[in-house]
Short mmCIF file of C-alpha atoms in Angstrom, two decimals:
data_model
loop_
_atom_site.label_atom_id
_atom_site.label_comp_id
_atom_site.label_asym_id
_atom_site.label_seq_id
_atom_site.Cartn_x
_atom_site.Cartn_y
_atom_site.Cartn_z
CA GLY A 1 53.49 84.86 76.88
CA TRP A 2 54.90 88.44 77.92
CA LYS A 3 52.86 88.20 81.34
CA ASP A 4 54.79 85.12 82.39
CA ALA A 5 58.07 87.02 81.64
CA ILE A 6 57.46 89.62 84.31
CA ASN A 7 60.22 89.51 86.84
CA THR A 8 59.21 89.62 90.53
CA THR A 9 61.07 89.32 93.72
CA ILE A 10 59.37 87.17 96.47
CA ILE A 11 60.29 87.04 100.18
CA ASN A 12 58.88 85.41 102.96
CA PHE A 13 60.40 86.72 106.08
CA ASN A 14 60.54 83.85 108.50
CA ASN A 15 57.27 82.80 107.31
CA GLU A 16 55.54 85.83 109.04
CA ASN A 17 55.41 88.51 106.49
CA MET A 18 55.58 88.55 102.64
CA LYS A 19 57.08 91.24 100.40
CA ILE A 20 56.66 91.12 96.51
CA THR A 21 58.34 93.71 94.42
CA TRP A 22 58.36 94.29 90.71
CA ALA A 23 59.95 96.93 88.05
CA ALA A 24 57.26 99.55 87.91
CA ARG A 25 58.81 102.09 85.54
CA GLU A 26 60.28 99.36 83.25
CA LEU A 27 57.10 97.24 83.02
CA PHE A 28 54.34 99.60 83.44
CA PRO A 29 55.72 102.90 82.45
CA ARG A 30 52.31 104.59 81.93
CA GLU A 31 50.37 103.13 84.54
CA ASN A 32 50.11 102.77 88.16
CA VAL A 33 49.00 99.29 88.93
CA SER A 34 47.17 97.65 91.72
CA PHE A 35 48.02 94.43 93.61
CA SER A 36 45.90 91.77 95.25
CA TYR A 37 46.51 88.36 96.89
CA THR A 38 45.01 85.28 98.54
CA PHE A 39 46.05 82.27 100.37
CA ASP A 40 42.73 80.39 99.90
CA GLU A 41 42.58 77.43 97.59
CA GLY A 42 39.73 76.05 95.42
CA LYS A 43 36.93 78.02 93.66
CA HIS A 44 36.11 80.20 96.64
CA LYS A 45 38.99 82.52 96.83
CA VAL A 46 38.75 85.54 98.87
CA TRP A 47 41.09 88.31 97.18
CA LYS A 48 42.62 90.86 99.46
CA PRO A 49 43.96 94.33 98.22
CA CYS A 50 47.31 95.52 99.28
CA LEU A 51 47.32 97.79 102.11
CA THR A 52 51.08 98.70 102.22
CA TYR A 53 52.63 99.69 98.77
CA LEU A 54 56.06 100.29 98.22
CA LEU A 55 56.73 103.39 95.77
CA ASP A 56 59.22 104.08 93.30
CA GLU A 57 58.71 107.68 92.35
CA ASP A 58 55.15 107.65 93.01
CA TYR A 59 54.53 104.28 91.29
CA ASN A 60 53.43 101.14 93.15
CA SER A 61 56.49 98.94 92.98
CA GLY A 62 55.71 96.39 95.68
CA CYS A 63 53.48 95.25 98.44
CA LEU A 64 54.09 94.08 102.04
CA PHE A 65 51.31 91.65 103.66
CA LYS A 66 51.07 89.06 106.36
CA THR A 67 51.93 85.38 105.62
CA GLU A 68 48.54 83.43 106.11
CA GLY A 69 49.30 80.01 104.59
CA PRO A 70 51.63 77.69 102.41
CA THR A 71 50.14 78.59 99.12
CA LEU A 72 50.03 81.97 97.84
CA THR A 73 48.24 83.57 94.76
CA PHE A 74 48.75 87.21 93.83
CA SER A 75 47.44 89.29 90.79
CA ILE A 76 48.78 92.53 89.24
CA ARG A 77 45.99 94.47 87.53
CA ASN A 78 45.64 98.03 85.95
CA GLY A 79 44.79 101.10 87.83
CA ASN A 80 41.02 100.45 87.91
CA GLY A 81 41.30 96.56 88.45
CA SER A 82 39.46 95.85 85.14
CA GLU A 83 42.25 94.01 83.60
CA GLU A 84 44.81 91.61 85.04
CA LEU A 85 48.37 92.28 83.73
CA PHE A 86 50.18 89.47 85.73
CA SER A 87 49.23 86.68 88.22
CA LYS A 88 51.19 83.79 89.82
CA ARG A 89 50.53 80.97 92.16
CA LEU A 90 53.53 79.54 94.57
CA LYS A 91 54.45 77.96 97.63
CA SER A 92 55.37 80.35 100.29
CA ASP A 93 57.47 78.10 102.29
CA PHE A 94 60.15 78.08 99.30
CA TYR A 95 60.81 81.65 99.58
CA ILE A 96 61.60 81.92 103.40
CA LYS A 97 64.35 84.29 104.60
CA PRO A 98 65.29 83.25 108.08
CA ASN A 99 65.81 85.71 111.11
CA PRO A 100 69.30 86.33 112.19
CA PRO A 101 70.45 83.71 114.93
CA GLU A 102 69.68 84.65 118.53
CA ASN A 103 71.68 84.19 121.56
CA VAL A 104 75.08 83.81 119.84
CA THR A 105 77.83 82.39 122.21
CA PHE A 106 81.50 81.80 121.51
CA PHE A 107 83.65 79.21 123.16
CA TRP A 108 87.30 79.69 122.87
CA LYS A 109 89.56 76.82 123.84
CA GLU A 110 93.33 76.95 122.75
CA GLU A 111 93.24 77.41 119.00
CA THR A 112 89.71 76.26 118.47
CA VAL A 113 86.58 78.53 118.42
CA THR A 114 82.94 77.11 118.63
CA VAL A 115 80.00 79.35 117.78
CA SER A 116 76.43 78.34 118.76
CA CYS A 117 72.91 80.04 118.73
CA ASN A 118 69.36 79.06 119.88
CA LYS A 119 67.35 76.75 117.67
CA PRO A 120 64.52 78.43 115.84
CA GLU A 121 61.09 77.22 116.51
CA ARG A 122 60.21 76.17 112.90
CA ALA A 123 62.11 74.07 110.10
CA VAL A 124 65.51 73.56 111.95
CA LYS A 125 66.43 70.81 109.37
CA CYS A 126 66.23 73.49 106.61
CA LEU A 127 68.67 75.74 108.16
CA SER A 128 72.50 75.75 108.48
CA LEU A 129 74.85 78.24 110.36
CA GLU A 130 77.52 80.15 108.65
CA LEU A 131 80.59 81.42 110.53
CA GLN A 132 82.88 84.25 108.94
CA TYR A 133 85.79 85.66 110.52
CA LYS A 134 89.04 87.40 109.70
CA SER A 135 91.87 89.04 111.68
CA LYS A 136 93.35 92.41 111.27
CA PHE A 137 95.97 91.18 108.79
CA ASP A 138 93.26 89.57 106.51
CA LYS A 139 91.62 91.32 103.61
CA GLU A 140 88.74 88.92 102.95
CA TRP A 141 86.36 87.00 105.25
CA GLN A 142 87.12 83.30 105.82
CA SER A 143 83.80 81.09 105.88
CA ARG A 144 82.77 77.97 107.78
CA THR A 145 79.28 76.41 107.44
CA SER A 146 77.70 73.77 109.52
CA LYS A 147 74.36 72.29 110.56
CA CYS A 148 72.28 74.42 112.79
CA CYS A 149 73.06 75.49 115.33
CA SER A 150 76.76 75.16 116.12
CA VAL A 151 79.78 75.52 114.15
CA GLY A 152 83.55 75.28 115.01
CA GLU A 153 86.84 76.04 113.22
CA GLN A 154 90.44 75.55 114.34
CA GLY A 155 93.73 77.46 113.69
CA PHE A 156 93.13 80.67 115.62
CA ASP A 157 96.14 82.40 116.84
CA PRO A 158 95.50 83.63 120.54
CA ARG A 159 97.79 86.58 119.82
CA LYS A 160 95.64 88.19 117.01
CA CYS A 161 92.27 89.90 117.23
CA TYR A 162 89.42 88.26 115.14
CA SER A 163 86.14 89.66 113.89
CA PHE A 164 83.24 87.34 113.85
CA ARG A 165 80.00 87.24 112.28
CA VAL A 166 77.25 84.57 111.92
CA ARG A 167 73.85 84.13 109.99
CA LEU A 168 71.37 81.33 109.11
CA LYS A 169 70.91 79.95 105.59
CA ARG A 170 68.10 78.03 104.16
CA LEU A 171 68.98 74.94 102.33
CA VAL A 172 68.70 74.98 98.49
CA PRO A 173 66.96 73.02 96.69
CA TYR A 174 65.36 70.92 99.37
CA CYS A 175 63.77 73.66 101.39
CA ASN A 176 64.06 76.97 99.15
CA VAL A 177 63.94 77.80 95.47
CA VAL A 178 65.96 80.91 96.18
CA ASN A 179 69.30 80.93 98.18
CA TYR A 180 67.97 83.30 101.04
CA SER A 181 70.01 83.85 104.27
CA SER A 182 69.45 85.77 107.13
CA ASP A 183 71.02 89.20 107.97
CA TRP A 184 74.28 89.08 109.63
CA GLU A 185 74.36 88.99 113.39
CA ALA A 186 76.08 92.14 114.74
CA GLU A 187 79.78 91.75 114.55
CA SER A 188 81.89 91.02 117.50
CA PHE A 189 85.58 91.13 118.22
CA TRP A 190 87.59 88.50 120.17
CA MET A 191 91.09 87.82 121.21
CA ASN A 192 92.15 84.77 123.09
CA GLY A 193 88.68 84.22 124.49
CA THR A 194 88.33 87.92 125.54
CA LEU A 195 85.58 90.02 124.09
CA LEU A 196 86.75 93.44 122.87
CA ASP A 197 84.89 96.51 121.73
CA SER A 198 86.86 96.53 118.40
CA CYS A 199 90.40 95.23 117.03
CA ASP A 200 91.37 99.03 117.08
CA ASP A 201 91.52 98.64 120.76
CA ASP A 202 94.06 95.89 120.35
CA ILE A 203 96.20 98.00 118.10
CA LYS A 204 96.14 100.93 120.50
CA SER A 205 96.74 98.70 123.64
CA GLN A 206 99.78 97.23 121.82
CA SER A 207 100.99 100.46 120.43
CA ASN A 208 100.69 101.94 124.03
CA THR A 209 102.56 98.89 125.39
CA VAL A 210 105.23 99.36 122.96
CA THR A 211 105.30 103.15 123.65
CA ILE A 212 105.66 102.60 127.40
CA LEU A 213 108.19 99.79 127.05
CA SER A 214 110.37 102.06 124.71
CA CYS A 215 110.25 104.92 127.21
CA LEU A 216 111.30 102.60 130.15
CA LEU A 217 114.16 101.24 128.04
CA ALA A 218 115.28 104.88 127.18
CA VAL A 219 115.10 105.95 130.76
CA LEU A 220 117.25 102.81 131.80
CA LEU A 221 119.76 103.28 128.86
CA SER A 222 120.09 107.22 130.08
CA MET A 223 120.43 106.13 133.85
CA LEU A 224 123.24 103.53 132.84
CA ILE A 225 125.12 105.91 130.60
CA LEU A 226 124.91 108.70 133.33
CA LEU A 227 126.44 106.14 135.89
CA ILE A 228 129.29 105.15 133.43
CA LEU A 229 130.07 108.74 132.80
CA LEU A 230 130.00 109.64 136.53
CA CYS A 231 132.35 106.70 137.18
CA LYS A 232 134.64 107.91 134.50
CA TRP A 233 134.54 111.51 135.86
CA GLN A 234 135.22 110.28 139.39
CA ARG A 235 138.33 108.32 138.04
CA LEU A 236 139.53 111.25 136.03
CA GLN A 237 139.12 113.67 138.86
CA LYS A 238 141.06 111.44 141.23
CA SER A 239 143.92 111.20 138.62
CA VAL A 240 143.93 114.93 137.92
CA MET A 241 143.10 116.30 141.24
CA PRO A 242 144.18 113.93 144.05
CA ALA A 243 142.18 114.26 147.14
CA ILE A 244 143.80 116.38 149.82
CA PRO A 245 143.72 114.84 153.25
CA ASP A 246 141.80 116.96 155.78
CA PRO A 247 143.65 117.41 159.11
CA LYS A 248 140.69 117.48 161.10
CA TYR A 249 140.14 113.89 160.77
CA ILE A 250 143.66 112.75 161.30
CA PHE A 251 144.37 115.27 164.06
CA ALA A 252 140.98 114.84 165.74
CA ASP A 253 142.47 115.22 169.17
CA LEU A 254 144.25 118.41 168.19
CA PHE A 255 141.14 120.24 167.17
CA ASN A 256 138.44 118.60 169.47
CA ASP A 257 140.38 118.56 172.71
CA HIS A 258 143.08 121.23 172.25
CA ASN A 259 141.05 123.68 169.89
CA GLY A 260 143.98 123.63 167.33
CA ASN A 261 146.74 124.52 170.04
CA PHE A 262 149.65 122.33 168.52
CA GLN A 263 151.99 123.09 171.20
CA GLU A 264 149.63 121.85 173.80
CA TRP A 265 148.58 119.09 171.81
CA ILE A 266 152.18 117.99 170.93
CA ASP A 267 153.26 118.01 174.69
CA LYS A 268 150.39 115.74 175.77
CA THR A 269 150.23 113.41 173.04
CA ASP A 270 151.83 110.06 174.19
CA HIS A 271 151.37 108.06 170.98
CA ALA A 272 152.69 110.90 168.59
CA VAL A 273 155.80 110.23 166.96
CA VAL A 274 157.82 113.21 166.05
CA GLN A 275 160.94 113.44 164.10
CA THR A 276 162.77 116.76 164.65
CA LYS A 277 165.48 118.07 162.64
CA ILE A 278 167.15 121.20 163.52
CA GLU A 279 168.71 123.26 160.91
CA TYR A 280 171.17 126.05 161.92
CA GLU A 281 172.94 128.40 159.70
CA GLU A 282 175.46 130.97 161.05
CA ALA A 283 175.44 134.39 159.85
CA GLU A 284 178.01 134.85 157.34
CA CYS A 285 179.13 138.27 156.28
CA ILE A 286 180.89 138.86 153.03
CA ILE A 287 182.58 142.42 152.80
CA GLU A 288 184.15 143.27 149.47
CA ALA A 289 186.01 146.32 148.92
CA GLU A 290 188.22 147.58 146.31
CA SER A 291 191.26 149.33 147.57
CA GLN A 292 194.89 150.13 146.25
CA GLN A 293 197.59 147.89 147.67
CA GLU A 294 200.27 149.62 149.28
CA ASP A 295 202.82 147.24 147.46
CA GLU A 296 201.82 148.81 144.01
CA LYS A 297 204.15 150.87 142.14
CA LYS A 298 204.55 154.23 143.92
CA SER A 299 205.41 155.64 140.53
CA ASP A 300 201.77 155.34 139.48
CA LYS A 301 200.25 157.76 142.12
CA GLN A 302 198.02 159.46 139.72
CA GLY A 303 196.18 156.09 138.73
CA LEU A 304 195.73 155.53 142.52
CA GLN A 305 194.28 158.77 143.06
CA GLU A 306 191.83 158.32 140.16
CA LYS A 307 190.80 154.75 141.53
CA ASN A 308 190.05 156.18 144.99
CA PHE A 309 188.21 158.85 143.74
CA ALA A 310 185.86 156.34 141.67
CA LEU A 311 185.67 154.13 144.81
CA SER A 312 184.60 156.86 147.00
CA GLY A 313 181.77 157.96 144.46
CA ALA A 314 180.60 154.60 143.93
CA ALA A 315 180.34 154.05 147.72
CA GLU A 316 178.16 157.14 148.00
CA ASN A 317 176.03 155.86 145.17
CA ASN A 318 175.40 152.36 146.59
CA ASP A 319 176.93 150.83 143.93
CA PRO A 320 177.13 147.01 144.44
CA LYS A 321 180.39 146.63 142.55
CA ALA A 322 182.24 148.89 144.68
CA ALA A 323 181.05 147.31 147.92
CA GLN A 324 178.70 144.11 148.45
CA ILE A 325 177.83 143.21 151.94
CA ALA A 326 175.53 140.08 152.62
CA CYS A 327 174.72 139.31 156.06
CA PRO A 328 171.75 136.78 156.40
CA MET A 329 170.30 136.46 159.76
CA SER A 330 171.03 133.07 161.54
CA THR A 331 167.73 131.19 161.58
CA SER A 332 166.81 127.99 163.37
CA ASN A 333 164.04 125.89 161.85
CA THR A 334 162.32 122.77 163.26
CA VAL A 335 160.84 120.29 161.03
CA ALA A 336 158.49 117.77 162.51
CA SER A 337 156.98 114.80 160.58
CA PHE A 338 153.54 113.19 161.90
CA ALA A 339 151.14 111.15 160.29
CA GLY A 340 152.08 111.86 156.70
CA PHE A 341 152.29 115.73 157.47
CA GLN A 342 155.47 118.08 157.61
CA ILE A 343 155.18 120.61 160.21
CA LEU A 344 157.71 123.56 160.11
CA MET A 345 158.47 125.26 163.25
CA ASN A 346 160.26 128.31 164.28
CA ASP A 347 160.13 130.76 166.99
CA ASP A 348 156.99 132.45 165.79
CA MET A 349 154.68 130.30 164.12
CA TYR A 350 153.81 126.64 162.94
CA VAL A 351 153.44 125.78 159.37
CA MET A 352 151.75 122.54 158.50
CA LEU A 353 152.62 121.09 154.98
#
């Protein structure tokens, strides 16, 4: 009875190759066993030895061989083959593991994604197509299964990047006694119907877009702030330091035609309006002297002599209290007003104010 309890793993790869493995060190710790098999039925079986062993620390732990029929019988014997340790007869079609799907195509329409693949050559009715997907915000895969060889799912956000993978599964228990599925087809990345190298590219592109927009916004805000400050500075400058008119624009004829000769220009200008105001001040002399009146008392002669002595000393020392003389020169000034400018004219020069 212990022979029937030996645990073996049997896989028929797409009904092309077989792999049978066992736990060599636990089941046969002291002996390196041998393996033989046959696909023939009846009394005349032709046993074939295993040509490709799988090893576990130099112990035979499995065998690879070609699938040659629907019924398989295999035997595990001791090292020299004299004693059979375990044997089993089975239907190889019930242990099929399919190959990954071929020519997988994605069709993206709005929020619906449809995935399809080529139909296998054998046992299409025993197969189903499984689709798994997740976005960069999902922690686990979402699964959807349909009959071979097309599966569709709705509810996809065109703004998200999704990872997709598909595989084929054998139906249990109608076609297989073991739930075998194919290996996953290569993972692909899609966003709104566009194939990407990875969803990291989408994150990088979004981060780059955000960075560029942030920089542009910062530049625009800086330019706006500079314009506002410039306008305020111009207003402040005008209020604090008003602009001084340039006479070369107002008196263009004076500088262009007369080379700054004001007298020539004023004489020849027909449209100039000149208002003249002559100010004349006569010279005025003020003579102040201190003297003793002759009508003072003749009795105080000594006081008069002392005062005269003080007056004469002060005069010699230019004492202003003794004698003050202010004789300003007579002046004649002409003030002309033209185009907002005041022009002061005298005998020697013109001054424009």
